[in-house]
């Protein structure tokens, strides 16, 4: 603020407008002289991104937003309303460099990392839209959960994602004042970054996208597995669980005849039983033109049973947004 030729106390005023009042139009900043507002907006809070469109489905309980960033890059965020909570799924990168073959985002490759501000603004605008009654559907009007499961591998954009978590959870007006416990960061298993993340001292949940319990299959489904094997990824996950005192979530997209066999369910059960873990099975959201599709209901049920036989807590994720290209990256892919 001093660099912009203004009084330092205006920094707090601007921060309060952004994070506490969610007042993003300079005209609303009535405690700042009118002549200074546009200049400060241009220098310190330029418009980073604009909405290309919102698409709703699931009886308006799911709203997906396609954003255009200042350089034309497209990213997506999704808000999911439930009777008792509101969850936002946000992007940490435009595109993704991890190249998982079943994923729309992975097919298009990595455009670029998002900045901390670009990550944070997806959520700040979601909180504002909820407050202003702009999001259809019912339920609570406060954001309860954030999942870093949109486009990108969050731990591949480590510094910006950690910066975003701080902004989201620092008390107002330095941040949004959200709870770390309501934030989930997913990773395909970048082991050194997982170890570093464990040392940040966050109480966030870590979600590991495992998708296969054996290296042979995982090398093809999650190509980064050729670098860090299942065993190393799980060891890093248990270290995170110990340091954060949070159960780790193991994400497993069930793909018909690829990774949904009974023996793989049994192997997964043996690998994670007795650990601070919750397994989240995700019926695959098929990508247009792809040979991958969701498991048969009977195979899904058998998979759940096999994990329960090992005493492993397991749920099948409720899939949202299928008719709006709900899988991350699909909406941006159709816009290109
Ligand atoms: S599944 Fe996740 S990590 Fe893999 S390519 Fe898609 S966005 Fe990237």
Short mmCIF file of C-alpha atoms and ligand atoms in Angstrom, two decimals:
data_model
loop_
_atom_site.label_atom_id
_atom_site.label_comp_id
_atom_site.label_asym_id
_atom_site.label_seq_id
_atom_site.Cartn_x
_atom_site.Cartn_y
_atom_site.Cartn_z
CA UNK A 1 0.00 0.00 0.00
CA UNK A 2 2.90 2.31 0.83
CA UNK A 3 4.38 1.45 -2.57
CA UNK A 4 1.13 2.57 -4.19
CA UNK A 5 1.53 5.92 -2.42
CA UNK A 6 -1.22 5.25 0.11
CA UNK A 7 -1.42 5.13 3.87
CA UNK A 8 -0.43 1.69 5.20
CA UNK A 9 -3.68 1.34 7.17
CA UNK A 10 -5.53 1.08 3.89
CA UNK A 11 -4.04 -2.40 3.49
CA UNK A 12 -6.28 -3.61 6.28
CA UNK A 13 -9.27 -1.82 4.79
CA UNK A 14 -8.72 -3.47 1.43
CA UNK A 15 -8.16 -6.86 3.00
CA UNK A 16 -11.36 -6.47 5.00
CA UNK A 17 -13.29 -5.66 1.84
CA UNK A 18 -11.87 -8.67 0.02
CA UNK A 19 -12.02 -11.36 2.70
CA UNK A 20 -14.56 -10.19 5.28
CA UNK A 21 -17.12 -8.10 3.45
CA UNK A 22 -16.64 -9.93 0.14
CA UNK A 23 -17.04 -6.51 -1.48
CA UNK A 24 -15.15 -6.83 -4.73
CA UNK A 25 -16.43 -3.75 -6.55
CA UNK A 26 -14.33 -0.61 -5.90
CA UNK A 27 -17.58 1.40 -5.66
CA UNK A 28 -18.38 -0.54 -2.47
CA UNK A 29 -15.18 0.62 -0.71
CA UNK A 30 -16.75 3.69 0.81
CA UNK A 31 -14.11 4.07 3.55
CA UNK A 32 -11.50 4.72 0.86
CA UNK A 33 -11.58 8.05 -1.00
CA UNK A 34 -13.38 7.65 -4.32
CA UNK A 35 -10.42 9.02 -6.26
CA UNK A 36 -8.13 6.30 -4.87
CA UNK A 37 -10.41 3.29 -5.35
CA UNK A 38 -9.91 2.56 -9.04
CA UNK A 39 -6.16 3.05 -8.77
CA UNK A 40 -5.91 0.69 -5.81
CA UNK A 41 -8.13 -1.86 -7.54
CA UNK A 42 -5.95 -1.76 -10.63
CA UNK A 43 -2.70 -2.06 -8.71
CA UNK A 44 -3.59 -4.36 -5.85
CA UNK A 45 -6.79 -6.22 -6.69
CA UNK A 46 -6.94 -6.44 -10.48
CA UNK A 47 -9.63 -8.66 -11.96
CA UNK A 48 -7.88 -12.02 -12.15
CA UNK A 49 -10.57 -14.09 -13.72
CA UNK A 50 -14.05 -13.86 -15.13
CA UNK A 51 -16.92 -16.32 -15.30
CA UNK A 52 -17.41 -17.83 -18.76
CA UNK A 53 -20.52 -19.61 -17.56
CA UNK A 54 -22.21 -21.44 -14.72
CA UNK A 55 -23.93 -24.75 -15.32
CA UNK A 56 -26.24 -26.35 -12.77
CA UNK A 57 -27.58 -29.87 -12.44
CA UNK A 58 -28.68 -32.40 -9.79
CA UNK A 59 -31.80 -30.26 -9.17
CA UNK A 60 -29.60 -27.19 -8.90
CA UNK A 61 -27.62 -28.72 -6.03
CA UNK A 62 -24.46 -28.79 -8.15
CA UNK A 63 -23.09 -25.74 -9.90
CA UNK A 64 -20.02 -25.84 -12.05
CA UNK A 65 -18.20 -22.65 -13.02
CA UNK A 66 -15.92 -22.25 -15.99
CA UNK A 67 -13.45 -19.42 -15.47
CA UNK A 68 -11.30 -17.56 -17.93
CA UNK A 69 -8.08 -16.31 -16.36
CA UNK A 70 -6.51 -12.99 -17.34
CA UNK A 71 -4.34 -14.66 -19.99
CA UNK A 72 -7.20 -16.64 -21.52
CA UNK A 73 -6.48 -19.90 -19.65
CA UNK A 74 -9.60 -21.88 -18.68
CA UNK A 75 -10.16 -23.55 -15.31
CA UNK A 76 -13.13 -25.01 -13.46
CA UNK A 77 -14.55 -25.07 -9.98
CA UNK A 78 -17.64 -26.85 -8.68
CA UNK A 79 -19.95 -26.13 -5.78
CA UNK A 80 -21.94 -29.01 -4.35
CA UNK A 81 -24.80 -28.29 -1.95
CA UNK A 82 -26.04 -30.91 0.48
CA UNK A 83 -28.76 -30.67 3.15
CA UNK A 84 -26.13 -30.21 5.87
CA UNK A 85 -23.08 -28.75 4.13
CA UNK A 86 -21.59 -27.04 1.09
CA UNK A 87 -18.44 -28.34 -0.59
CA UNK A 88 -16.36 -26.60 -3.21
CA UNK A 89 -13.99 -28.45 -5.49
CA UNK A 90 -11.30 -26.15 -6.85
CA UNK A 91 -8.51 -26.26 -9.40
CA UNK A 92 -4.88 -25.76 -8.49
CA UNK A 93 -3.46 -25.91 -12.01
CA UNK A 94 -4.78 -25.21 -15.48
CA UNK A 95 -4.59 -28.68 -16.95
CA UNK A 96 -2.41 -31.32 -15.33
CA UNK A 97 0.92 -32.88 -16.16
CA UNK A 98 0.32 -36.24 -14.49
CA UNK A 99 -1.11 -37.87 -17.59
CA UNK A 100 -3.52 -40.35 -15.98
CA UNK A 101 -5.08 -42.04 -19.01
CA UNK A 102 -8.67 -42.16 -17.70
CA UNK A 103 -8.86 -38.43 -16.93
CA UNK A 104 -10.02 -35.63 -19.26
CA UNK A 105 -7.64 -33.10 -17.69
CA UNK A 106 -4.69 -35.45 -17.98
CA UNK A 107 -5.25 -35.87 -21.72
CA UNK A 108 -4.82 -32.16 -22.40
CA UNK A 109 -1.56 -31.78 -20.45
CA UNK A 110 -0.47 -28.93 -18.19
CA UNK A 111 -1.13 -25.33 -19.26
CA UNK A 112 0.31 -23.66 -16.19
CA UNK A 113 0.23 -23.43 -12.43
CA UNK A 114 -2.41 -21.19 -10.90
CA UNK A 115 -1.24 -18.42 -8.62
CA UNK A 116 -2.25 -18.39 -4.96
CA UNK A 117 -4.67 -15.57 -5.75
CA UNK A 118 -6.26 -17.50 -8.61
CA UNK A 119 -6.82 -20.50 -6.35
CA UNK A 120 -8.16 -18.39 -3.48
CA UNK A 121 -10.48 -16.34 -5.67
CA UNK A 122 -12.42 -19.43 -6.84
CA UNK A 123 -13.40 -19.93 -3.20
CA UNK A 124 -13.83 -16.30 -2.18
CA UNK A 125 -16.22 -15.81 -5.07
CA UNK A 126 -18.07 -19.00 -4.14
CA UNK A 127 -18.53 -17.78 -0.56
CA UNK A 128 -19.77 -14.44 -1.88
CA UNK A 129 -22.18 -16.06 -4.35
CA UNK A 130 -23.62 -18.23 -1.57
CA UNK A 131 -24.07 -15.23 0.71
CA UNK A 132 -25.72 -13.22 -2.05
CA UNK A 133 -28.19 -15.99 -2.83
CA UNK A 134 -26.84 -16.45 -6.36
CA UNK A 135 -26.46 -20.21 -6.11
CA UNK A 136 -29.66 -22.13 -6.68
CA UNK A 137 -30.54 -25.16 -4.57
CA UNK A 138 -31.20 -25.33 -0.86
CA UNK A 139 -29.29 -26.00 2.31
CA UNK A 140 -26.78 -24.02 4.33
CA UNK A 141 -25.33 -20.80 2.95
CA UNK A 142 -21.91 -21.12 4.50
CA UNK A 143 -19.11 -22.99 2.85
CA UNK A 144 -18.08 -25.97 4.98
CA UNK A 145 -15.59 -27.94 2.89
CA UNK A 146 -12.99 -27.33 0.21
CA UNK A 147 -11.47 -30.13 -1.80
CA UNK A 148 -8.44 -29.63 -3.98
CA UNK A 149 -9.68 -32.17 -6.49
CA UNK A 150 -10.40 -30.02 -9.52
CA UNK A 151 -7.95 -29.67 -12.34
CA UNK A 152 -4.33 -30.32 -11.50
CA UNK A 153 -2.10 -32.09 -9.00
CA UNK A 154 -2.05 -29.74 -5.98
CA UNK A 155 1.32 -30.87 -4.65
CA UNK A 156 2.92 -30.20 -8.05
CA UNK A 157 2.06 -26.53 -7.44
CA UNK A 158 3.22 -26.78 -3.86
CA UNK A 159 4.05 -23.23 -2.80
CA UNK A 160 0.93 -21.68 -4.32
CA UNK A 161 -1.34 -24.32 -2.81
CA UNK A 162 0.20 -23.97 0.65
CA UNK A 163 -0.11 -20.19 0.28
CA UNK A 164 -3.77 -20.62 -0.65
CA UNK A 165 -4.43 -22.82 2.40
CA UNK A 166 -2.96 -20.09 4.59
CA UNK A 167 -5.10 -17.39 2.98
CA UNK A 168 -8.22 -19.51 3.28
CA UNK A 169 -7.64 -20.38 6.92
CA UNK A 170 -5.95 -17.30 8.39
CA UNK A 171 -8.39 -15.33 10.55
CA UNK A 172 -10.19 -12.41 8.93
CA UNK A 173 -9.23 -9.99 7.54
CA UNK A 174 -5.92 -11.65 6.59
CA UNK A 175 -7.83 -14.60 5.20
CA UNK A 176 -11.26 -16.19 5.01
CA UNK A 177 -11.06 -17.74 8.47
CA UNK A 178 -12.13 -21.21 7.31
CA UNK A 179 -11.21 -24.33 9.26
CA UNK A 180 -8.19 -26.35 8.13
CA UNK A 181 -10.15 -29.45 9.06
CA UNK A 182 -12.62 -28.67 6.29
CA UNK A 183 -9.92 -28.72 3.60
CA UNK A 184 -8.87 -31.82 1.69
CA UNK A 185 -5.76 -31.84 -0.49
CA UNK A 186 -5.50 -34.68 -2.96
CA UNK A 187 -2.35 -36.08 -4.49
CA UNK A 188 -1.40 -38.84 -6.88
CA UNK A 189 1.53 -39.57 -4.57
CA UNK A 190 4.37 -37.10 -5.01
CA UNK A 191 6.24 -38.56 -2.07
CA UNK A 192 8.78 -35.78 -1.32
CA UNK A 193 5.99 -33.16 -1.45
CA UNK A 194 3.81 -35.32 0.80
CA UNK A 195 6.61 -35.45 3.36
CA UNK A 196 7.07 -31.70 3.15
CA UNK A 197 3.33 -31.16 3.46
CA UNK A 198 3.26 -33.29 6.60
CA UNK A 199 5.76 -30.85 8.15
CA UNK A 200 3.59 -27.76 7.48
CA UNK A 201 1.59 -28.54 10.62
CA UNK A 202 -1.79 -28.31 8.90
CA UNK A 203 -4.89 -30.15 10.08
CA UNK A 204 -6.11 -30.61 6.53
CA UNK A 205 -7.09 -34.00 5.25
CA UNK A 206 -4.82 -35.68 2.73
CA UNK A 207 -6.46 -37.74 0.00
CA UNK A 208 -4.26 -40.13 -1.94
CA UNK A 209 -5.51 -41.06 -5.42
CA UNK A 210 -4.37 -44.67 -5.39
CA UNK A 211 -6.62 -46.28 -8.05
CA UNK A 212 -4.62 -49.55 -7.95
CA UNK A 213 -3.02 -51.51 -5.10
CA UNK A 214 -0.30 -53.12 -7.24
CA UNK A 215 2.57 -51.39 -8.99
CA UNK A 216 2.05 -53.19 -12.26
CA UNK A 217 -1.39 -51.69 -12.86
CA UNK A 218 -0.69 -48.41 -11.08
CA UNK A 219 2.29 -47.75 -13.35
CA UNK A 220 -0.21 -47.49 -16.20
CA UNK A 221 -3.18 -45.86 -14.44
CA UNK A 222 -1.16 -43.26 -12.53
CA UNK A 223 2.08 -42.91 -14.49
CA UNK A 224 3.90 -41.09 -11.67
CA UNK A 225 3.89 -44.49 -9.95
CA UNK A 226 6.90 -45.41 -12.06
CA UNK A 227 8.74 -42.87 -9.87
CA UNK A 228 7.19 -43.53 -6.45
CA UNK A 229 5.75 -46.97 -5.79
CA UNK A 230 2.56 -47.90 -3.92
CA UNK A 231 4.49 -48.84 -0.80
CA UNK A 232 6.36 -45.51 -0.67
CA UNK A 233 3.17 -43.53 -1.32
CA UNK A 234 1.31 -45.31 1.48
CA UNK A 235 4.23 -44.88 3.89
CA UNK A 236 4.21 -41.13 3.19
CA UNK A 237 0.43 -41.13 3.72
CA UNK A 238 0.76 -42.80 7.14
CA UNK A 239 3.44 -40.27 8.08
CA UNK A 240 1.01 -37.47 7.18
CA UNK A 241 -1.74 -39.13 9.23
CA UNK A 242 0.56 -39.36 12.25
CA UNK A 243 1.69 -35.73 12.04
CA UNK A 244 -1.74 -34.22 11.32
CA UNK A 245 -3.75 -36.60 13.52
CA UNK A 246 -6.17 -36.95 10.61
CA UNK A 247 -7.24 -40.08 8.83
CA UNK A 248 -5.97 -40.26 5.28
CA UNK A 249 -8.49 -40.77 2.53
CA UNK A 250 -7.59 -43.31 -0.15
CA UNK A 251 -9.34 -42.45 -3.41
CA UNK A 252 -10.01 -45.32 -5.77
CA UNK A 253 -11.86 -44.76 -9.05
CA UNK A 254 -13.60 -48.03 -9.89
CA UNK A 255 -13.01 -48.76 -13.57
CA UNK A 256 -14.79 -51.69 -15.17
CA UNK A 257 -12.56 -54.74 -15.68
CA UNK A 258 -9.45 -52.64 -15.10
CA UNK A 259 -8.99 -52.27 -11.35
CA UNK A 260 -12.24 -53.62 -9.85
CA UNK A 261 -11.39 -57.33 -9.47
CA UNK A 262 -11.97 -59.09 -6.14
CA UNK A 263 -8.27 -59.92 -5.72
CA UNK A 264 -7.36 -56.23 -6.03
CA UNK A 265 -9.96 -55.35 -3.41
CA UNK A 266 -8.42 -57.97 -1.13
CA UNK A 267 -4.89 -56.68 -1.76
CA UNK A 268 -5.98 -53.09 -1.07
CA UNK A 269 -7.65 -54.25 2.15
CA UNK A 270 -4.47 -55.96 3.29
CA UNK A 271 -2.34 -52.88 2.52
CA UNK A 272 -4.46 -50.41 4.48
CA UNK A 273 -6.12 -52.41 7.25
CA UNK A 274 -5.42 -51.20 10.76
CA UNK A 275 -4.19 -47.82 9.44
CA UNK A 276 -5.81 -44.40 10.05
CA UNK A 277 -7.62 -44.53 6.76
CA UNK A 278 -10.90 -44.19 4.97
CA UNK A 279 -11.32 -45.65 1.48
CA UNK A 280 -13.43 -43.62 -0.92
CA UNK A 281 -14.55 -45.57 -3.96
CA UNK A 282 -15.49 -43.40 -6.92
CA UNK A 283 -17.64 -44.77 -9.72
CA UNK A 284 -15.71 -43.54 -12.76
CA UNK A 285 -17.24 -40.52 -14.44
CA UNK A 286 -16.67 -41.55 -18.06
CA UNK A 287 -14.87 -39.17 -20.38
CA UNK A 288 -16.43 -38.87 -23.84
CA UNK A 289 -14.65 -41.05 -26.37
CA UNK A 290 -12.81 -43.05 -23.72
CA UNK A 291 -12.83 -46.83 -23.35
CA UNK A 292 -12.89 -46.52 -19.57
CA UNK A 293 -16.20 -46.80 -17.81
CA UNK A 294 -17.71 -47.38 -14.37
CA UNK A 295 -17.77 -50.81 -12.74
CA UNK A 296 -20.81 -53.08 -12.82
CA UNK A 297 -22.94 -52.68 -9.68
CA UNK A 298 -22.21 -56.25 -8.56
CA UNK A 299 -18.44 -55.75 -8.88
CA UNK A 300 -18.67 -52.50 -6.96
CA UNK A 301 -20.65 -54.23 -4.18
CA UNK A 302 -18.11 -57.08 -4.00
CA UNK A 303 -15.25 -54.55 -3.80
CA UNK A 304 -16.92 -52.81 -0.87
CA UNK A 305 -17.54 -56.14 0.86
CA UNK A 306 -13.93 -57.25 0.47
CA UNK A 307 -12.69 -54.06 2.14
CA UNK A 308 -15.25 -54.36 4.93
CA UNK A 309 -14.10 -57.94 5.51
CA UNK A 310 -10.70 -56.44 6.38
CA UNK A 311 -12.39 -53.96 8.74
CA UNK A 312 -11.49 -51.02 6.48
CA UNK A 313 -13.93 -48.06 6.58
CA UNK A 314 -15.20 -47.55 3.05
CA UNK A 315 -17.80 -45.45 1.26
CA UNK A 316 -18.85 -45.13 -2.35
CA UNK A 317 -18.79 -41.50 -3.34
CA UNK A 318 -22.02 -39.97 -4.50
CA UNK A 319 -21.24 -38.82 -8.02
CA UNK A 320 -22.38 -35.36 -8.92
CA UNK A 321 -22.55 -33.43 -12.12
CA UNK A 322 -22.56 -36.25 -14.65
CA UNK A 323 -24.77 -34.44 -17.15
CA UNK A 324 -22.62 -31.30 -17.02
CA UNK A 325 -19.29 -32.87 -17.89
CA UNK A 326 -18.70 -33.21 -14.18
CA UNK A 327 -15.34 -34.95 -14.20
CA UNK A 328 -12.59 -32.42 -13.76
CA UNK A 329 -11.39 -30.97 -17.03
CA UNK A 330 -14.33 -32.02 -19.17
CA UNK A 331 -15.94 -28.60 -19.32
CA UNK A 332 -12.70 -26.84 -20.20
CA UNK A 333 -11.98 -29.53 -22.78
CA UNK A 334 -15.29 -28.88 -24.57
CA UNK A 335 -14.62 -25.11 -24.57
CA UNK A 336 -11.28 -25.40 -26.35
S1 LIG B 1 -6.51 -37.78 -12.41
FE1 LIG B 1 -5.78 -35.93 -11.30
S2 LIG B 1 -3.52 -36.19 -11.32
FE2 LIG B 1 -4.31 -37.58 -12.90
S3 LIG B 1 -4.21 -36.39 -14.82
FE3 LIG B 1 -6.30 -36.10 -13.93
S4 LIG B 1 -6.15 -34.18 -12.72
FE4 LIG B 1 -4.05 -34.93 -13.09
#
